[in-house]
Short mmCIF file of C-alpha atoms in Angstrom, two decimals:
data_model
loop_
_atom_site.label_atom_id
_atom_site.label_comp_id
_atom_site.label_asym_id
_atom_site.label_seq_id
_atom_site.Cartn_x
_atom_site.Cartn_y
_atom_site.Cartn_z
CA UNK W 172 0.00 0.00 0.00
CA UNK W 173 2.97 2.52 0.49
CA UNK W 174 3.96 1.88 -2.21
CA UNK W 175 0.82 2.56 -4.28
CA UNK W 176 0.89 5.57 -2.37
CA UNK W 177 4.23 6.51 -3.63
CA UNK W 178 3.34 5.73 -7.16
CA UNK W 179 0.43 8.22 -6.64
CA UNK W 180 2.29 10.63 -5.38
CA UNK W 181 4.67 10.27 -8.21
CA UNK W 182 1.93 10.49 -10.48
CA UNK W 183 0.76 13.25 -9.29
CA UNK W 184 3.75 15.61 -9.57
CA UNK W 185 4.64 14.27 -13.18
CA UNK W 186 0.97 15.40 -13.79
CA UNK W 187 1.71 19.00 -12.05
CA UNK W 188 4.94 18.90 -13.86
CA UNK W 189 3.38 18.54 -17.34
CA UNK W 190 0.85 21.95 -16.61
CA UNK W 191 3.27 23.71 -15.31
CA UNK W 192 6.47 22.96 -17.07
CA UNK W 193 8.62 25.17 -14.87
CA UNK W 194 7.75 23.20 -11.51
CA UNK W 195 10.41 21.13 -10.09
CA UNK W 196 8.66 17.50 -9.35
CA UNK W 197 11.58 16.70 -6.96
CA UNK W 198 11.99 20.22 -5.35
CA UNK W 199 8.59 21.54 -5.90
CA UNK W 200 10.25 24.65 -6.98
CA UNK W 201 10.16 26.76 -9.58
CA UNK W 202 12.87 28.95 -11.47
CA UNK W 203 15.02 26.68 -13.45
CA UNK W 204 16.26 27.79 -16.55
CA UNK W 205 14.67 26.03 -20.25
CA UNK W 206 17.78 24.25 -21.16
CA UNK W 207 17.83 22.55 -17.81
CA UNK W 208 14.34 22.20 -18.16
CA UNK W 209 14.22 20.88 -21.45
CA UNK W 210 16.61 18.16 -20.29
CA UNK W 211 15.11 17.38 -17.62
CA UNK W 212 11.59 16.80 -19.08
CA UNK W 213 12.71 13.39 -20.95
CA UNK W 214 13.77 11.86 -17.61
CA UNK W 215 11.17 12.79 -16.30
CA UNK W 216 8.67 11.96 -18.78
CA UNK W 217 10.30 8.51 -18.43
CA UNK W 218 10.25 8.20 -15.21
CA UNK W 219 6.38 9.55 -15.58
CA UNK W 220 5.74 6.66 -18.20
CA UNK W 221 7.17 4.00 -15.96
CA UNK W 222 4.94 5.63 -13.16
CA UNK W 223 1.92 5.28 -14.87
CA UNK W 224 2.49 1.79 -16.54
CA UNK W 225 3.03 0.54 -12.93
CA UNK W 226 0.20 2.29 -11.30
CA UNK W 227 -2.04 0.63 -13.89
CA UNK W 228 -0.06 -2.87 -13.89
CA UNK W 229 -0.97 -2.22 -10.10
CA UNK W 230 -4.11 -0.81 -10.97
CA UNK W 231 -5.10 -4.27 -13.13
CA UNK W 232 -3.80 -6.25 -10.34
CA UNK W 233 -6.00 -4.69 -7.96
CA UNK W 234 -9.24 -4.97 -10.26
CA UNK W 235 -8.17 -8.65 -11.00
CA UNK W 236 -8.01 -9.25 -7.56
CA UNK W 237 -11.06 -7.49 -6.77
CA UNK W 238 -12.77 -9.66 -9.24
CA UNK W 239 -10.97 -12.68 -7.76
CA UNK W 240 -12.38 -11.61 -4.08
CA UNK W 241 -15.77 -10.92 -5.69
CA UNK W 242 -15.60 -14.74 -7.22
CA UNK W 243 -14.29 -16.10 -3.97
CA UNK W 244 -17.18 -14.23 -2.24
CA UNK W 245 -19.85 -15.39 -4.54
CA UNK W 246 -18.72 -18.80 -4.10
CA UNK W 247 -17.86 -18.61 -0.50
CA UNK W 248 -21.92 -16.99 -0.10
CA UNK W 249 -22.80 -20.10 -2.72
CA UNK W 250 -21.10 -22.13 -0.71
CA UNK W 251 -22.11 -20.72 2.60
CA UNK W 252 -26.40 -20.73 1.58
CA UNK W 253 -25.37 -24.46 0.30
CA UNK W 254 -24.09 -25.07 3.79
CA UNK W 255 -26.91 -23.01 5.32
CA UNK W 256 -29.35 -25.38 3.26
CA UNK W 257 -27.45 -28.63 3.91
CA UNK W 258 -27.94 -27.58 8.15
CA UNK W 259 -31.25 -27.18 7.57
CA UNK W 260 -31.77 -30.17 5.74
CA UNK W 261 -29.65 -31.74 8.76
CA UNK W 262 -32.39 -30.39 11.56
CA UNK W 263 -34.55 -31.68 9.30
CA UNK W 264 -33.15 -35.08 9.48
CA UNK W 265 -32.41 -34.86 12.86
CA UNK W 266 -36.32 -34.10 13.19
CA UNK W 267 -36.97 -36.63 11.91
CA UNK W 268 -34.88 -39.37 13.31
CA UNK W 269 -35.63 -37.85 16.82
CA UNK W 270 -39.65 -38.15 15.90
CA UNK W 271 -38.87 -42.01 14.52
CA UNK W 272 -36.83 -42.50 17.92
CA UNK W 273 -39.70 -41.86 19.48
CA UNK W 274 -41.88 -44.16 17.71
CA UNK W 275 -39.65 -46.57 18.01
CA UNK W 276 -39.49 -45.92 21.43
CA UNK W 277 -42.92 -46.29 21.40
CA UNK W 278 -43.33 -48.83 19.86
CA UNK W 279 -40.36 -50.96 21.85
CA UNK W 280 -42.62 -50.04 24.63
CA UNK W 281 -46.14 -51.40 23.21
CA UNK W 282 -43.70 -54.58 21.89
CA UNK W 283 -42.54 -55.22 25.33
CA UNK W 284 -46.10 -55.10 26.77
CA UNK W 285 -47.01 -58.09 24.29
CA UNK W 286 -43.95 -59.85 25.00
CA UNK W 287 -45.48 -59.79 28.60
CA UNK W 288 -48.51 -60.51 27.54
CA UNK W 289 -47.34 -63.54 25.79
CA UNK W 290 -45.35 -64.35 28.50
CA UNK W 291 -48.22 -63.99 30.87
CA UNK W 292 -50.24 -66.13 28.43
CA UNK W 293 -48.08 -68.71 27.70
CA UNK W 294 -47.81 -69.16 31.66
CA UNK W 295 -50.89 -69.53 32.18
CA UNK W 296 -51.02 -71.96 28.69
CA UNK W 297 -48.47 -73.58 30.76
CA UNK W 298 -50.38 -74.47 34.33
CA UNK W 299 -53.62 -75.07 32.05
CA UNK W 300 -51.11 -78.08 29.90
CA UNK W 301 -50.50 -79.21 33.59
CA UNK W 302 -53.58 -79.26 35.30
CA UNK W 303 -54.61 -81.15 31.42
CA UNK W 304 -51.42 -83.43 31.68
CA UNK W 305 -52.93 -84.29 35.51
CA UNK W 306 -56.43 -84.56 34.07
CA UNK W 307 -55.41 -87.14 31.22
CA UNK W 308 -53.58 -89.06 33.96
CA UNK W 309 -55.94 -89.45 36.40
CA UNK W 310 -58.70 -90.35 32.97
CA UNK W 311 -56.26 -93.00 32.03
CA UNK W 312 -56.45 -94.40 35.45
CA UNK W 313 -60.20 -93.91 35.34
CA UNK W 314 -60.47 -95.72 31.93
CA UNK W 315 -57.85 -98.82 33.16
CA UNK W 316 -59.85 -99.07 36.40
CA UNK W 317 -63.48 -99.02 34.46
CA UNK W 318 -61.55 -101.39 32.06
CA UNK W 319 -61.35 -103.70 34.54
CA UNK W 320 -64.42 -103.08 36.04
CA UNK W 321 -65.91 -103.98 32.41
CA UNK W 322 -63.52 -107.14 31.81
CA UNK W 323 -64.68 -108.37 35.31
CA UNK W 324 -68.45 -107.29 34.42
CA UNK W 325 -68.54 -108.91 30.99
CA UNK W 326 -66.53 -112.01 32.95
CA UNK W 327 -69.25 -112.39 35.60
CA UNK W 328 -72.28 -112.02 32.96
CA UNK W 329 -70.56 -114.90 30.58
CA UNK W 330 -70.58 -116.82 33.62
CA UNK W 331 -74.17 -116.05 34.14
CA UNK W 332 -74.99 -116.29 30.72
CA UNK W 333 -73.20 -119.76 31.21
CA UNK W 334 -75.27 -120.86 34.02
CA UNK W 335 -78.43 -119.38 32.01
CA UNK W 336 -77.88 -121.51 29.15
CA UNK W 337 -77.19 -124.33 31.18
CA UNK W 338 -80.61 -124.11 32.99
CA UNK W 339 -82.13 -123.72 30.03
CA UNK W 340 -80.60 -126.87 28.70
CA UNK W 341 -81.49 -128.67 31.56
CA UNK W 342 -85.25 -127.39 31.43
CA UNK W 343 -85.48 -128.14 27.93
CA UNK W 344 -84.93 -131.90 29.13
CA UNK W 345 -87.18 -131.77 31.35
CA UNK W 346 -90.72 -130.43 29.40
CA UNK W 347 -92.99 -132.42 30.71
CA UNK W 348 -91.61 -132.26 34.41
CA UNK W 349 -92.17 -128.38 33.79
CA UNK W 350 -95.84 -128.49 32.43
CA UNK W 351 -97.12 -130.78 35.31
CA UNK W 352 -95.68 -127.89 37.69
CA UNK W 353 -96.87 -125.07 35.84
CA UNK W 354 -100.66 -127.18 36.47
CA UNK W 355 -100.46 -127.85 39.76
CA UNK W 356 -99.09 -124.75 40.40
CA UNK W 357 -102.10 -123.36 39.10
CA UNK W 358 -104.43 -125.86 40.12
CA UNK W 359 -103.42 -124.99 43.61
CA UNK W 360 -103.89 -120.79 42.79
CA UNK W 361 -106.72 -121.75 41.58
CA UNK W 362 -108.47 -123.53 44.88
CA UNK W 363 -106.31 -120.96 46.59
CA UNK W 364 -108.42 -118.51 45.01
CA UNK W 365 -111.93 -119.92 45.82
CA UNK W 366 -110.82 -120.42 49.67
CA UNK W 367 -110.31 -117.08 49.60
CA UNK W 368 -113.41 -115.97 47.89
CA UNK W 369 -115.44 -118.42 50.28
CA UNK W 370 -113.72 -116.75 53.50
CA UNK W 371 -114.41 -113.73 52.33
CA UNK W 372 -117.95 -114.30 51.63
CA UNK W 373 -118.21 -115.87 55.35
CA UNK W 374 -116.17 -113.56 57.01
CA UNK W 375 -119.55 -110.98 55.67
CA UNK W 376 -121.71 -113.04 56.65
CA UNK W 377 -120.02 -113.83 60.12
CA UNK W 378 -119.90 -109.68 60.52
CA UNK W 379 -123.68 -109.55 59.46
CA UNK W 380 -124.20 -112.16 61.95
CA UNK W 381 -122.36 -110.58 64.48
CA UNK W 382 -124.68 -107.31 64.08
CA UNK W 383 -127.71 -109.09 64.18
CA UNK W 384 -126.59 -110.84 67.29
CA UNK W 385 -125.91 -107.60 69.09
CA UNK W 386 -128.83 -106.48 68.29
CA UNK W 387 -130.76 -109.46 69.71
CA UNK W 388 -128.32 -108.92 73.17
CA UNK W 389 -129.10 -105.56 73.23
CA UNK W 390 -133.07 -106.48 72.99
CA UNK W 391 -132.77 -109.66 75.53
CA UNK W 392 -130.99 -106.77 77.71
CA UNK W 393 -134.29 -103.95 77.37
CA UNK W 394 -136.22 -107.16 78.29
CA UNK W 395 -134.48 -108.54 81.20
CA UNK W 396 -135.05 -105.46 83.07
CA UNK W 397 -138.08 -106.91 84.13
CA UNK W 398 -136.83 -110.00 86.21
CA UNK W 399 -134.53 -109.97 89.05
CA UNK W 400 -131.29 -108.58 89.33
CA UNK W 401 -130.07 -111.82 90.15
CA UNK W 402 -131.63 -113.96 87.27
CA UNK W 403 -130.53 -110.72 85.04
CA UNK W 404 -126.96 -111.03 86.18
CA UNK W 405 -126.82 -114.76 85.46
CA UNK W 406 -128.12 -114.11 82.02
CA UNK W 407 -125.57 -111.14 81.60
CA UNK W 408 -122.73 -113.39 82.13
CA UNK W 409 -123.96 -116.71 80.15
CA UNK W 410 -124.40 -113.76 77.36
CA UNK W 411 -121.39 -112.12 77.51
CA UNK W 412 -119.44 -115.81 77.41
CA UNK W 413 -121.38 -117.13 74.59
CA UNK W 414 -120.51 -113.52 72.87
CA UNK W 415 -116.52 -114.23 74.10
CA UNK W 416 -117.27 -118.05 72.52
CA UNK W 417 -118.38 -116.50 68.87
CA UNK W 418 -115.57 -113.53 69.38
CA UNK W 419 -112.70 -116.08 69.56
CA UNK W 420 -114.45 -118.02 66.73
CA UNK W 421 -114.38 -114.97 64.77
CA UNK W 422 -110.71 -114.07 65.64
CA UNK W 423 -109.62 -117.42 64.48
CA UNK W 424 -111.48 -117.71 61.47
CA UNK W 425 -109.75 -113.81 61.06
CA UNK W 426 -106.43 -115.71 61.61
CA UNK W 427 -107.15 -118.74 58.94
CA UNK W 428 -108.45 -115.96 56.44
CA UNK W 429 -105.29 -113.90 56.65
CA UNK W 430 -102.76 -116.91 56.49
CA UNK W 431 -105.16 -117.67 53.44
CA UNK W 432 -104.14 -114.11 51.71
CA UNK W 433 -100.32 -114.87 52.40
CA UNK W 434 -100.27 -118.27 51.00
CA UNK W 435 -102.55 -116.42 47.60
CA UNK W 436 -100.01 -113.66 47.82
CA UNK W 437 -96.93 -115.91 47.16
CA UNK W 438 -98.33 -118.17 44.98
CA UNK W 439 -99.25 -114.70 42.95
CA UNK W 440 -95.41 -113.79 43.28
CA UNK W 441 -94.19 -117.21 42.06
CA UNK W 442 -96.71 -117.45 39.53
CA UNK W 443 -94.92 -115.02 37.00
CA UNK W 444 -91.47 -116.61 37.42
CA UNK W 445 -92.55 -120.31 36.94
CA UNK W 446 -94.82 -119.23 33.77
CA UNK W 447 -91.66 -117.56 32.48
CA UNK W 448 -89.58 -120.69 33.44
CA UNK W 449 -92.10 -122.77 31.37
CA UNK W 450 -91.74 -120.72 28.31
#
């Protein structure tokens, strides 16, 4: 920069010099004489020249410079919105990764409450498999036990089936041994049947009896009344002994009638079975 400065200053007195030719550049006087002046002026028109041809060589450097700075600035501002735009673009990104951390986050979070769901799931799939496994056991030792039960069942029918088919056999060699039971048996439910139909018929005509011989007591009592207590007592008793005589003859007859129902009642019970023996 001095330098320029010197140059200018150089410039500038070569420039005086030329409008006023009797100036001294170097003194800044005036007074010298024109043949010292006029050979000075070459040298110093020279000198002038070389002046000037530097100041614009210095000049041009300056401007090319300049236009290099201006260049550098235009890119550096290029270069400096480009950044600009690449930061923002950055936040941007960094946005949006934070806002997909989150999600994630999120969603880590709602995938770890299914894991423990799951895990609380498969737990409890778990003790139900268990109590299951237990279940199955103790039906296996159900169905071997009722297995048994059934082998022993189906055992202790055969065997009755056995015994079935062996009666059988033996009845069907004896037919006619059968038939003449299956007669008398009802042969005797039969007469069974009319002794019981003939007590029945005198045990209402012993009760009708019995009425009509109260009633005859109670008149031979209105008409005692008229003889003496003692012939009336006498009577009493020889009443009331023949009345004890027919009582006991009705409590026996009672007796015989009701032995006569049990022996019809199991001959009724028995009949079914020896009527299905016979077929």
């Amino acid at each position: 920069m001095q330098k320029q400065k010197q140059h200018a200053a150089k410039a500038t007195c070569a420039e005086t010099e030329v409008a006023d030719p009797g100036f001294c550049s170097l003194h800044g006087t005036r007074g010298l004489t024109p043949g010292i002046q006029a050979q000075v002026e070459p040298v110093l028109m020279e000198e002038l020249f070389q002046y000037m041809k530097t100041f614009r060589s210095q000049i041009n450097d300056v401007a090319d410079q300049a236009a290099k700075l201006s260049v550098e600035e235009h890119m550096l501002c290029t270069t400096v919105e480009t950044l600009q735009k690449d930061l923002d673009l950055a936040k941007n990104e960094t946005r949006q990764v934070k806002e997909e951390t989150d999600q994630m986050t999120k969603a880590k979070g709602k995938i770890c409450s299914q894991i423990m769901q799951n895990q609380r799931k498969i737990a409890s799939f778990e003790s139900d498999s268990s109590t299951l496994s237990q279940t199955l056991k103790l039906m296996q030792q159900e169905k071997l036990s009722l297995s048994a039960k059934l082998v022993d069942q189906s055992a202790y029918y055969e065997k009755v089936g056995q015994d079935i088919s062996a009666q059988l056999t033996e009845q069907q060699q004896f037919p006619e041994f059968q038939n003449d039971v299956g007669q008398s048996v009802m042969k005797d439910f039969q007469a069974a049947q009319a002794n019981f139909d003939k007590m029945e018929k005198l045990k209402s005509d012993l009760a009708l009896q019995n009425t009509k011989l109260r009633q005859s007591v109670e008149l031979v009592k209105t008409k005692m009344t008229e003889f003496k207590s003692e012939l009336r007592q006498m009577d009493e008793k020889s009443l009331e002994e023949e009345l004890q005589a027919l009582l006991s003859d009705k409590s026996g007859e009672a007796e015989y009638v009701q032995s006569l129902q049990l022996q019809i009642m199991r001959v009724k019970v028995s009949q079914p079975l020896l009527l299905y023996v016979v077929s």
